[in-house]
Amino acid sequence: MQLTKTTDLKGLLTTATCALLTTNQVSATETAVDEWQFDTAIMYYGESDRVTAVEGIVAGQKTFADEQVLNLKVTVDALTGASANGAVAQPDVQTFTRPSGNGQYQVKAKQTPLDDTFHDTRLQLTGSWSQPLYHDYTWTVGGNLSKEYDYLSVSVNSNLARDFNKKNTTVSAGFSYAFDQIEPEGGLPKALSEMTVEQFGSTEFDALFEQTRIGSSDDKNTLDLLLGLTQVINRNTIVQLNYSYSDVSGYLTDPFKVVSVVNQQGYSQRAIYEHRPDSRTKHAVFAQLKTHFSNTVLDASYRYMTDDWQIDSHTLDLRYHMALNNGHYIEPHIRYYTQTAAEFYTPFIIEGQSINQDISADYRIGEMDAYTFGIKYGMPMNSGDSLAFRLEYYRQSPKSDGTAAVGVLNDVELYETIDAVIAQVSYSF
Amino acid sequence: MIREVECTKRDKGYAIIFDAMASPCEVLIDSPEQWLASLIGEQVAGEAWRIEDKYSRYQTTSVCGQLNANAGKKCPIDSETFHLLQFADQCYQLSDGLFDITSGVLRKAWHFDCSDNIPSQQQIDRLLPFVGWQQLEFDENHLQMQQGMEIDFGGIGKEYAVDKAILLANQVIAQHAKNSVPVLVNFGGDLAVNGPRDKEQAWHVGVEHPSLAAHSTMVVTIKQGAIATSGDAKRFLLKDGRRYSHVLNVKTGWPVENPPKSITVAAPKCIQAGLLATLALLQGKNATKFLKTQDITHWQIS
């Protein structure tokens, strides 16, 4: 061996060793091949006086010898409770007809009108198959089927990822195509037509109600395109950047929502069914940073979304994972969300004003802020399983888009804050 | 070997003992928490057995066994194997071809059983065409060697396992312990620590010199990094008063002349220490000069 003093053997060897020991994350802790890994969770979501949801999830993952990964997930949701119908609160009792036309409900004075017959059970099946391909490529293909009493959603998706730079950089591109069909009980309402309220139970009512219907079902198509970049910065830090484009076309109106038409004094004259544009284009960027300190992990993300309905939203999400010395961990979570209103959003219409073709008073597309504060506590179980509890408080604060209240509307709450509690227990084995 | 992990109490914590890679293995953990010591022990032992099962040339079902059985064909390899091959490649380049993981086939001629069974030049010449790292081709996903060739990770596998064990122990500690926990991993004399003991104290370890018939141990102190030992063990041939060491020069196929009986080297990582010790032995009688020129911390038995 012609090794001279100038050959820095130790230095060269250090470089080679670094490459071996840092790029190779294979270890005994890795999930054994050919075994199913299951995650189960049960979640409770409760809004004060409004919707309550209970959700059960069973997700299984199996990794095969050639690094193929199969994911299957079943979700069952049961929703009950009341949901805002879009009308404004009034100084007097109001009467509304249920979307089915088979009943009516009354709303007390000064209360936000809620349709209290909101209940549904949803079954969702999700599956995906991930397959390494020649030379650092990974291909994933998946599907989703979701069925509710009056709603069906079917989608397919595919993603191709390529690793570069010894797997320190991953670039991916994917798409998803979804078909959704809605078939509400009582049919679809005619846009901007007046909700039939008077003479409920009579044949006149039935005839009038029938005139507000335009069909039994409609559908929409959604195409999503996604570009992603994941970069390992160093042994402790990983950054992810995503851009997504979404194009939705078809029936985007909510058939259960109305808009109040009020007179100059703010008194409701009637409620008309809302209507939304038949297409929506969204652009979103997402950035996430995960960094590992000695025994904590910081996970911070930011998302910006803008669409041609003129809704712009910002989401900031922070999680801080802290390991305790007994193997347990605590993870506080804070999320802040803010959005601007859709251009066709209005809390109500004043009689005599010209009415645009597109109009909605749904607070969910109005201006709003939302906060989440939560904490998760997890612990390993003897057998290698893990158990975790999550408790979160969520506050949604709709805000005025600048529309000035008139007359009696000054005395009622037009933008009611919603508080919710989320509790979850999850078990992985 | 029975795959069991034994956990016993010692002065400042716990000792985990198990057998892997034909060696007694121990992990010393300076922590009063038995559950933590057991968790580290299980993970480290699992990793050692995983590496043994994957890279042992004696197991026909191992990745190494399968690659050797399929020599001549283009074989798929995973990322870990690729990185080990890449490391072996760099060692081959650095040592100017003296360190070569394809040299194992020479064992077909040399049986170091302390007998006088010296092979003929003819026997060696027949094997030499199958030795030579440069004849092997590999990329991130495939390996192809010529029919008749073999690779052997024996020269780096145990040291690699020691380094992986330290990484794994640190990972467990980061996840589950509040403070740092001093750990020493010793796989049959190749060892590494994750740092000094309490109050910056060094670890004192007895390193058994395989070359010495009597079970003599040398105590070395270590605060950081790793130590590995390479020696001619109890494996040699004697003929006409001449001792043939088991350290073979891959270029000639003949033993290196007069290497030290045993060399222990210190380096930041065990795999570096192991390689430097092996390279020193390959220098034969110039081993000491090599170690001094390269400014390598070492202990030597001539």
XYZ file of C-alpha atoms in Angstrom, chain B residues 35 97 111:
3
model
C -36.997 -0.729 32.119
C -6.706 -2.587 -3.004
C -7.142 -23.555 6.389
